[in-house]
Amino acid sequence: MLQKRLLFLKKQKQFTNLITYGFGQGFNLITPLLVIPYIVSICGEEGYGKIGVGMAVAFFIMVFIDYGSEITGVKQVAVNREDKNELENIFITTYTAKLLLLFVVLLIVSVFFCLIPYFNQEKELFFLSLAMVVGQFINPTWFFQGIENFKWITILNILSKVIYLAGIFLFVHKPTDYIYCNLIWGIGMIIANGISFVYIITTHSFSFANTKKEHVLKLVRENFSIFSSQIFVSLQMYSPIVLISFFGGNTMAGQYKIIDQIIVIFKTYILLFFNYVYPRVCYLLDKSKLEAIRFWKMYNGLNFVFIVISMLFISIFSTKVVAYFNPKGIQEISSLLKIAVVIPVLQAITIPLKQLVLGSNRQSKYVKITMTITILSLLLIVIITPVYKVFGVLIALILTEIITSLIFYATVKNDLFVRSS
């Protein structure tokens, strides 16, 4: 009787966590949609394209700051959630390493922004976009994910986006104000993440005085391989808009950004769903592969159905969806959107398989796969983009997702799916 009661409470807690997390992420995803039509109407497609390039560069730089903590850190916290001393060691070691990386990275990219002509032309935008990088350095979401405290993840997401929403309407009034959009996003991140960071320190009584140099160096060494793979993942995610801007100009980049902003809602949702399920998958794989696969199939199966239905809806009403953003070439962008909706559907397969690859301690193989696939994707984009523009980029991304999902499945098939059947 007691066992059944505990099982019921456990399932109830998981459902409550899902609702809480889902509400916060829904707010997180919808908020940008409220300001994009306003930004496009004020700054135009060209200005919005520049904003998108600045944001893509900032997101890529964030990978160097995170240094794999969004994967290895989450897993370590999830497995050691009941050991206070180990939690403190993970937390302070990770942040000490990230602080050192922040200083080095900011110095290097500052030189790049000043010396490389492509960046120097818009150096104000790129420098102000670094506020997002600082905000990501503070971001303690990885720790909250590990201990499955989704309430605070929701709080910091809502707070940061409310600040962003208010800032855009208060300070963006003319075309040249596009340079402030990413700064405002970054300020929202810094404030919200800063509050959450202080909450963790005070609640858990963590002290950076206990930081050990050898632990920091060990983390840097051990996380290097997974960090390397994340560089390639980020290149795959954020390089398309930069390449489009380079080959086709900022107006074309703005058109791509509008398409990407529509599907990125679902791409981001899939990644956020990965963040929600991943700690539990890691925990269960450590206890029972059979139970882990059952949990994985249930949550990701329902999620896949939701993504497919959503993409069909977007495809059917693509013209009306695009018109909401106030662009000039509505029909052209609408046609491209009908192709782009395939990407989230494929990612709803690829990302869950990634959970199993990483959760079953195949990090080295994941790194090799990711590096190979990303190089292939970038080559396709560089070859196709000058001729086929945005259409070519979308086709390259679709092919990349198909290949990735097949390789991930082949990697875990014999160990997990055959035995669990």
Short mmCIF file of C-alpha atoms in Angstrom, two decimals:
data_model
loop_
_atom_site.label_atom_id
_atom_site.label_comp_id
_atom_site.label_asym_id
_atom_site.label_seq_id
_atom_site.Cartn_x
_atom_site.Cartn_y
_atom_site.Cartn_z
CA MET A 1 0.00 0.00 0.00
CA LEU A 2 2.80 2.36 0.93
CA GLN A 3 4.68 1.51 -2.26
CA LYS A 4 1.61 2.33 -4.39
CA ARG A 5 1.17 5.61 -2.52
CA LEU A 6 4.80 6.58 -3.14
CA LEU A 7 4.49 5.65 -6.83
CA PHE A 8 1.36 7.82 -7.14
CA LEU A 9 3.08 10.79 -5.50
CA LYS A 10 6.09 10.32 -7.77
CA LYS A 11 3.95 10.37 -10.90
CA GLN A 12 1.97 13.34 -9.58
CA LYS A 13 5.22 15.25 -8.99
CA GLN A 14 6.42 14.46 -12.52
CA PHE A 15 3.13 15.71 -13.97
CA THR A 16 3.30 18.89 -11.86
CA ASN A 17 6.89 19.45 -12.99
CA LEU A 18 5.89 19.00 -16.62
CA ILE A 19 3.03 21.52 -16.34
CA THR A 20 5.22 24.04 -14.51
CA TYR A 21 8.08 23.62 -16.95
CA GLY A 22 5.74 23.70 -19.93
CA PHE A 23 4.11 26.94 -18.79
CA GLY A 24 7.47 28.66 -18.37
CA GLN A 25 8.80 27.45 -21.70
CA GLY A 26 5.56 28.36 -23.45
CA PHE A 27 5.90 31.90 -22.14
CA ASN A 28 9.56 31.87 -23.10
CA LEU A 29 8.76 30.92 -26.69
CA ILE A 30 5.70 33.09 -27.24
CA THR A 31 7.17 36.35 -25.91
CA PRO A 32 9.50 36.98 -28.90
CA LEU A 33 6.51 36.59 -31.23
CA LEU A 34 4.89 39.58 -29.55
CA VAL A 35 7.79 41.88 -30.42
CA ILE A 36 9.01 40.60 -33.81
CA PRO A 37 6.27 42.31 -35.88
CA TYR A 38 7.09 45.52 -34.02
CA ILE A 39 10.85 45.11 -34.62
CA VAL A 40 10.33 44.36 -38.34
CA SER A 41 8.01 47.37 -38.72
CA ILE A 42 10.59 49.67 -37.08
CA CYS A 43 13.91 48.22 -38.26
CA GLY A 44 12.82 46.50 -41.49
CA GLU A 45 13.83 43.07 -42.75
CA GLU A 46 17.44 44.19 -43.12
CA GLY A 47 17.64 45.39 -39.53
CA TYR A 48 15.98 42.23 -38.30
CA GLY A 49 18.48 40.21 -40.31
CA LYS A 50 21.35 42.02 -38.58
CA ILE A 51 19.75 41.31 -35.19
CA GLY A 52 19.52 37.64 -36.14
CA VAL A 53 23.19 37.48 -37.15
CA GLY A 54 24.25 39.17 -33.89
CA MET A 55 22.13 36.76 -31.89
CA ALA A 56 23.50 33.74 -33.78
CA VAL A 57 27.07 34.85 -33.07
CA ALA A 58 26.25 35.36 -29.37
CA PHE A 59 24.61 31.93 -29.14
CA PHE A 60 27.67 30.35 -30.73
CA ILE A 61 29.99 32.08 -28.26
CA MET A 62 27.81 30.78 -25.40
CA VAL A 63 28.96 27.24 -26.22
CA PHE A 64 32.49 28.15 -25.13
CA ILE A 65 31.14 29.48 -21.83
CA ASP A 66 28.83 26.53 -21.11
CA TYR A 67 31.67 24.11 -21.89
CA GLY A 68 29.36 21.10 -21.93
CA SER A 69 27.75 21.85 -18.55
CA GLU A 70 24.27 21.70 -20.10
CA ILE A 71 24.92 17.98 -20.70
CA THR A 72 27.59 16.68 -18.32
CA GLY A 73 26.68 19.11 -15.53
CA VAL A 74 23.00 18.15 -15.67
CA LYS A 75 23.88 14.45 -15.57
CA GLN A 76 26.31 14.85 -12.65
CA VAL A 77 23.79 16.84 -10.62
CA ALA A 78 21.00 14.38 -11.43
CA VAL A 79 23.03 11.36 -10.29
CA ASN A 80 24.40 13.09 -7.15
CA ARG A 81 21.30 15.06 -6.18
CA GLU A 82 21.19 13.47 -2.71
CA ASP A 83 24.85 14.23 -1.90
CA LYS A 84 25.13 17.85 -0.70
CA ASN A 85 28.92 17.92 -0.67
CA GLU A 86 29.19 16.58 -4.19
CA LEU A 87 26.53 19.03 -5.40
CA GLU A 88 28.55 21.91 -3.99
CA ASN A 89 31.70 20.60 -5.64
CA ILE A 90 29.93 20.30 -9.02
CA PHE A 91 28.39 23.77 -8.74
CA ILE A 92 31.43 25.78 -7.65
CA THR A 93 33.84 23.89 -9.90
CA THR A 94 31.64 24.42 -12.94
CA TYR A 95 31.17 28.13 -12.32
CA THR A 96 34.85 28.73 -11.60
CA ALA A 97 35.76 27.08 -14.90
CA LYS A 98 33.07 29.07 -16.71
CA LEU A 99 34.35 32.35 -15.24
CA LEU A 100 37.86 31.70 -16.52
CA LEU A 101 36.47 30.77 -19.94
CA LEU A 102 34.33 33.93 -19.98
CA PHE A 103 37.36 36.22 -19.59
CA VAL A 104 39.36 34.41 -22.26
CA VAL A 105 36.49 34.24 -24.75
CA LEU A 106 35.45 37.89 -24.34
CA LEU A 107 39.04 38.97 -24.96
CA ILE A 108 39.38 36.87 -28.11
CA VAL A 109 36.04 37.82 -29.67
CA SER A 110 36.66 41.50 -28.94
CA VAL A 111 39.80 41.30 -31.10
CA PHE A 112 37.79 39.50 -33.80
CA PHE A 113 35.07 42.16 -33.79
CA CYS A 114 37.64 44.92 -34.22
CA LEU A 115 39.91 43.33 -36.84
CA ILE A 116 37.64 41.25 -39.10
CA PRO A 117 35.83 43.51 -41.62
CA TYR A 118 32.59 41.50 -41.64
CA PHE A 119 32.18 41.99 -37.87
CA ASN A 120 33.75 45.45 -37.73
CA GLN A 121 31.02 46.89 -39.96
CA GLU A 122 28.48 46.15 -37.20
CA LYS A 123 30.80 46.01 -34.19
CA GLU A 124 28.38 48.00 -31.98
CA LEU A 125 25.72 45.35 -32.52
CA PHE A 126 28.13 42.47 -31.85
CA PHE A 127 29.64 44.04 -28.74
CA LEU A 128 26.23 44.81 -27.26
CA SER A 129 25.11 41.25 -28.06
CA LEU A 130 27.80 40.01 -25.66
CA ALA A 131 25.41 40.90 -22.81
CA MET A 132 23.64 37.67 -23.76
CA VAL A 133 26.90 35.76 -23.28
CA VAL A 134 27.35 37.24 -19.79
CA GLY A 135 23.74 36.32 -18.98
CA GLN A 136 24.36 32.75 -20.11
CA PHE A 137 27.47 32.54 -17.92
CA ILE A 138 25.32 33.26 -14.86
CA ASN A 139 22.52 30.96 -16.03
CA PRO A 140 21.98 28.18 -13.42
CA THR A 141 19.32 26.33 -15.42
CA TRP A 142 21.61 23.31 -15.79
CA PHE A 143 21.69 22.90 -11.99
CA PHE A 144 17.92 23.29 -11.64
CA GLN A 145 17.44 20.68 -14.38
CA GLY A 146 19.63 18.20 -12.54
CA ILE A 147 17.69 18.47 -9.28
CA GLU A 148 14.44 18.76 -11.29
CA ASN A 149 13.49 22.12 -9.77
CA PHE A 150 11.38 23.30 -12.69
CA LYS A 151 9.60 25.98 -10.68
CA TRP A 152 12.69 28.16 -10.61
CA ILE A 153 13.45 27.51 -14.29
CA THR A 154 9.97 28.84 -15.02
CA ILE A 155 10.48 31.89 -12.80
CA LEU A 156 13.75 32.94 -14.42
CA ASN A 157 12.41 32.36 -17.95
CA ILE A 158 9.31 34.47 -17.37
CA LEU A 159 11.22 37.26 -15.63
CA SER A 160 13.88 37.53 -18.34
CA LYS A 161 11.31 37.66 -21.13
CA VAL A 162 9.12 40.23 -19.36
CA ILE A 163 12.18 42.48 -19.07
CA TYR A 164 12.97 41.90 -22.77
CA LEU A 165 9.39 42.60 -23.82
CA ALA A 166 9.23 45.86 -21.85
CA GLY A 167 12.68 46.94 -23.01
CA ILE A 168 11.93 46.54 -26.72
CA PHE A 169 8.78 48.68 -26.60
CA LEU A 170 10.42 51.29 -24.37
CA PHE A 171 13.75 51.74 -26.17
CA VAL A 172 13.37 50.64 -29.82
CA HIS A 173 11.73 53.50 -31.76
CA LYS A 174 13.80 54.06 -34.93
CA PRO A 175 15.61 51.89 -37.52
CA THR A 176 19.06 52.41 -35.98
CA ASP A 177 17.85 51.07 -32.62
CA TYR A 178 18.26 47.50 -33.91
CA ILE A 179 21.68 47.48 -32.22
CA TYR A 180 19.99 47.52 -28.79
CA CYS A 181 17.65 44.54 -29.25
CA ASN A 182 20.17 41.86 -28.27
CA LEU A 183 21.48 44.04 -25.44
CA ILE A 184 17.97 44.20 -23.98
CA TRP A 185 17.67 40.41 -24.26
CA GLY A 186 21.00 40.07 -22.44
CA ILE A 187 19.99 42.45 -19.64
CA GLY A 188 16.88 40.35 -19.02
CA MET A 189 19.05 37.23 -18.81
CA ILE A 190 21.54 38.85 -16.42
CA ILE A 191 18.87 40.04 -13.99
CA ALA A 192 16.78 36.84 -13.97
CA ASN A 193 19.74 34.45 -13.89
CA GLY A 194 21.48 36.56 -11.26
CA ILE A 195 18.51 36.27 -8.91
CA SER A 196 18.35 32.49 -9.47
CA PHE A 197 22.10 32.15 -8.93
CA VAL A 198 21.90 33.94 -5.56
CA TYR A 199 18.91 31.75 -4.60
CA ILE A 200 20.96 28.56 -5.15
CA ILE A 201 23.95 29.89 -3.22
CA THR A 202 21.87 30.90 -0.21
CA THR A 203 19.51 27.91 -0.21
CA HIS A 204 22.22 25.27 -0.48
CA SER A 205 24.89 27.23 1.45
CA PHE A 206 27.46 26.76 -1.31
CA SER A 207 30.80 28.51 -0.83
CA PHE A 208 33.32 29.30 -3.56
CA ALA A 209 35.98 29.31 -0.85
CA ASN A 210 35.88 25.51 -1.18
CA THR A 211 36.89 25.61 -4.84
CA LYS A 212 39.82 23.33 -5.65
CA LYS A 213 42.15 24.10 -8.54
CA GLU A 214 42.66 20.43 -9.38
CA HIS A 215 38.89 19.91 -9.71
CA VAL A 216 38.61 22.84 -12.10
CA LEU A 217 41.44 21.54 -14.26
CA LYS A 218 39.92 18.05 -14.20
CA LEU A 219 36.57 19.43 -15.38
CA VAL A 220 38.24 21.32 -18.24
CA ARG A 221 40.02 18.15 -19.35
CA GLU A 222 37.05 15.80 -19.02
CA ASN A 223 34.51 18.12 -20.63
CA PHE A 224 36.67 18.98 -23.61
CA SER A 225 35.36 16.22 -25.86
CA ILE A 226 31.67 16.94 -25.21
CA PHE A 227 32.41 20.68 -25.49
CA SER A 228 34.03 20.05 -28.87
CA SER A 229 30.93 18.28 -30.08
CA GLN A 230 28.72 21.15 -28.92
CA ILE A 231 30.80 23.56 -30.99
CA PHE A 232 29.86 21.59 -34.06
CA VAL A 233 26.21 21.40 -32.99
CA SER A 234 26.15 25.18 -32.60
CA LEU A 235 27.83 25.71 -35.94
CA GLN A 236 25.09 23.61 -37.48
CA MET A 237 22.37 25.60 -35.69
CA TYR A 238 23.64 29.18 -35.99
CA SER A 239 25.88 29.32 -39.06
CA PRO A 240 23.09 29.28 -41.70
CA ILE A 241 21.92 32.84 -41.03
CA VAL A 242 25.53 34.11 -40.94
CA LEU A 243 26.30 32.39 -44.26
CA ILE A 244 23.09 33.71 -45.80
CA SER A 245 24.01 37.21 -44.65
CA PHE A 246 27.52 36.80 -46.06
CA PHE A 247 26.43 35.44 -49.45
CA GLY A 248 23.02 37.08 -49.91
CA GLY A 249 22.94 40.19 -47.70
CA ASN A 250 21.08 41.15 -44.54
CA THR A 251 17.66 41.43 -46.22
CA MET A 252 17.80 37.77 -47.23
CA ALA A 253 19.08 36.96 -43.75
CA GLY A 254 16.00 38.75 -42.40
CA GLN A 255 13.72 36.57 -44.54
CA TYR A 256 15.46 33.45 -43.27
CA LYS A 257 15.24 34.75 -39.72
CA ILE A 258 11.47 35.13 -40.04
CA ILE A 259 11.17 31.51 -41.23
CA ASP A 260 13.56 30.36 -38.54
CA GLN A 261 11.70 32.33 -35.86
CA ILE A 262 8.51 30.44 -36.72
CA ILE A 263 10.01 26.96 -36.66
CA VAL A 264 12.51 27.78 -33.90
CA ILE A 265 9.56 27.92 -31.52
CA PHE A 266 9.16 24.21 -32.05
CA LYS A 267 12.88 23.48 -32.40
CA THR A 268 13.48 25.23 -29.09
CA TYR A 269 10.51 23.47 -27.55
CA ILE A 270 12.03 20.12 -28.57
CA LEU A 271 15.37 21.08 -27.02
CA LEU A 272 13.63 22.28 -23.86
CA PHE A 273 11.68 19.04 -23.75
CA PHE A 274 15.06 17.29 -24.06
CA ASN A 275 16.23 19.26 -21.02
CA TYR A 276 13.13 18.19 -19.08
CA VAL A 277 13.34 14.48 -19.91
CA TYR A 278 17.13 14.08 -20.07
CA PRO A 279 17.87 14.08 -16.29
CA ARG A 280 15.22 11.42 -15.69
CA VAL A 281 16.47 9.32 -18.63
CA CYS A 282 20.02 9.47 -17.22
CA TYR A 283 18.79 8.53 -13.77
CA LEU A 284 16.68 5.61 -15.03
CA LEU A 285 19.38 4.29 -17.38
CA ASP A 286 21.64 4.11 -14.34
CA LYS A 287 18.99 2.01 -12.53
CA SER A 288 17.09 0.06 -15.18
CA LYS A 289 17.36 0.21 -18.98
CA LEU A 290 13.90 -1.32 -19.38
CA GLU A 291 12.24 1.32 -17.23
CA ALA A 292 14.27 4.06 -18.92
CA ILE A 293 13.12 3.03 -22.41
CA ARG A 294 9.49 2.84 -21.31
CA PHE A 295 9.71 6.36 -19.88
CA TRP A 296 11.55 7.58 -22.99
CA LYS A 297 8.99 6.12 -25.41
CA MET A 298 5.99 7.49 -23.52
CA TYR A 299 7.16 11.10 -23.23
CA ASN A 300 8.92 11.43 -26.59
CA GLY A 301 6.17 9.55 -28.45
CA LEU A 302 3.50 11.98 -27.27
CA ASN A 303 5.82 14.87 -28.03
CA PHE A 304 6.37 13.63 -31.61
CA VAL A 305 2.61 13.48 -32.26
CA PHE A 306 2.27 17.06 -30.99
CA ILE A 307 5.07 18.30 -33.27
CA VAL A 308 3.63 16.58 -36.37
CA ILE A 309 0.16 18.06 -35.80
CA SER A 310 1.65 21.49 -35.15
CA MET A 311 3.73 21.42 -38.34
CA LEU A 312 0.73 20.39 -40.43
CA PHE A 313 -1.16 23.34 -38.99
CA ILE A 314 1.71 25.74 -39.77
CA SER A 315 1.98 24.41 -43.33
CA ILE A 316 -1.73 24.77 -44.05
CA PHE A 317 -1.88 28.34 -42.74
CA SER A 318 1.64 29.35 -43.79
CA THR A 319 0.57 32.52 -45.62
CA LYS A 320 -1.34 33.88 -42.64
CA VAL A 321 1.45 32.90 -40.27
CA VAL A 322 4.08 34.75 -42.35
CA ALA A 323 1.83 37.79 -42.82
CA TYR A 324 1.80 38.27 -39.04
CA PHE A 325 5.47 39.33 -39.17
CA ASN A 326 4.86 42.18 -41.65
CA PRO A 327 7.47 41.16 -44.29
CA LYS A 328 7.40 42.29 -47.92
CA GLY A 329 7.73 38.95 -49.78
CA ILE A 330 4.92 37.07 -48.03
CA GLN A 331 4.32 34.46 -50.75
CA GLU A 332 8.00 33.66 -51.20
CA ILE A 333 8.58 33.27 -47.49
CA SER A 334 5.37 31.25 -47.16
CA SER A 335 6.58 28.73 -49.77
CA LEU A 336 9.90 28.36 -47.97
CA LEU A 337 8.11 27.87 -44.65
CA LYS A 338 6.24 24.85 -46.06
CA ILE A 339 9.61 23.21 -46.62
CA ALA A 340 11.07 24.33 -43.29
CA VAL A 341 8.33 22.64 -41.22
CA VAL A 342 9.94 19.27 -42.00
CA ILE A 343 12.94 20.20 -39.83
CA PRO A 344 11.15 20.19 -36.42
CA VAL A 345 9.47 16.88 -37.28
CA LEU A 346 12.85 15.30 -37.94
CA GLN A 347 14.33 16.89 -34.82
CA ALA A 348 11.52 15.35 -32.77
CA ILE A 349 13.19 12.05 -33.71
CA THR A 350 16.85 13.07 -33.62
CA ILE A 351 16.86 14.85 -30.24
CA PRO A 352 15.23 11.97 -28.29
CA LEU A 353 17.76 9.55 -29.82
CA LYS A 354 20.48 11.95 -28.69
CA GLN A 355 19.17 11.51 -25.12
CA LEU A 356 19.84 7.79 -25.32
CA VAL A 357 23.27 8.17 -26.92
CA LEU A 358 24.43 10.56 -24.20
CA GLY A 359 22.53 8.92 -21.34
CA SER A 360 24.12 5.54 -22.10
CA ASN A 361 27.65 6.99 -21.81
CA ARG A 362 28.49 7.09 -25.51
CA GLN A 363 29.91 10.60 -25.33
CA SER A 364 33.00 9.84 -27.43
CA LYS A 365 30.92 8.31 -30.20
CA TYR A 366 28.47 11.21 -30.00
CA VAL A 367 31.37 13.64 -30.47
CA LYS A 368 32.61 11.83 -33.57
CA ILE A 369 29.12 11.63 -35.08
CA THR A 370 28.38 15.27 -34.39
CA MET A 371 31.66 16.51 -35.84
CA THR A 372 31.22 14.47 -39.02
CA ILE A 373 27.60 15.48 -39.55
CA THR A 374 28.29 19.16 -38.92
CA ILE A 375 31.17 19.28 -41.37
CA LEU A 376 28.93 17.63 -43.96
CA SER A 377 26.13 20.11 -43.22
CA LEU A 378 28.39 23.16 -43.49
CA LEU A 379 29.85 21.93 -46.76
CA LEU A 380 26.36 21.47 -48.18
CA ILE A 381 25.30 24.95 -47.03
CA VAL A 382 28.42 26.66 -48.41
CA ILE A 383 28.03 24.90 -51.78
CA ILE A 384 24.27 25.32 -52.14
CA THR A 385 23.61 28.76 -50.58
CA PRO A 386 25.24 30.97 -53.28
CA VAL A 387 23.01 29.35 -55.93
CA TYR A 388 19.79 28.30 -54.20
CA LYS A 389 19.81 30.84 -51.34
CA VAL A 390 17.40 30.10 -48.47
CA PHE A 391 15.86 27.10 -50.24
CA GLY A 392 19.27 25.45 -50.44
CA VAL A 393 19.95 26.00 -46.75
CA LEU A 394 16.64 24.36 -45.78
CA ILE A 395 17.31 21.31 -47.97
CA ALA A 396 20.80 20.95 -46.46
CA LEU A 397 19.37 21.09 -42.93
CA ILE A 398 16.71 18.48 -43.74
CA LEU A 399 19.27 16.05 -45.18
CA THR A 400 21.47 16.58 -42.12
CA GLU A 401 18.66 15.69 -39.71
CA ILE A 402 17.78 12.52 -41.63
CA ILE A 403 21.37 11.28 -41.62
CA THR A 404 21.84 12.15 -37.94
CA SER A 405 18.72 10.29 -36.79
CA LEU A 406 19.72 7.15 -38.71
CA ILE A 407 23.21 7.13 -37.21
CA PHE A 408 21.96 7.80 -33.64
CA TYR A 409 19.45 4.95 -33.93
CA ALA A 410 22.08 2.54 -35.24
CA THR A 411 24.31 3.51 -32.30
CA VAL A 412 21.84 2.53 -29.54
CA LYS A 413 19.67 -0.06 -31.31
CA ASN A 414 21.39 -3.26 -30.18
CA ASP A 415 22.02 -2.18 -26.61
CA LEU A 416 18.68 -0.54 -25.74
CA PHE A 417 15.87 -1.35 -28.15
CA VAL A 418 16.58 -5.02 -28.80
CA ARG A 419 16.98 -5.86 -25.11
CA SER A 420 13.92 -3.88 -24.08
CA SER A 421 11.63 -5.57 -26.56
#
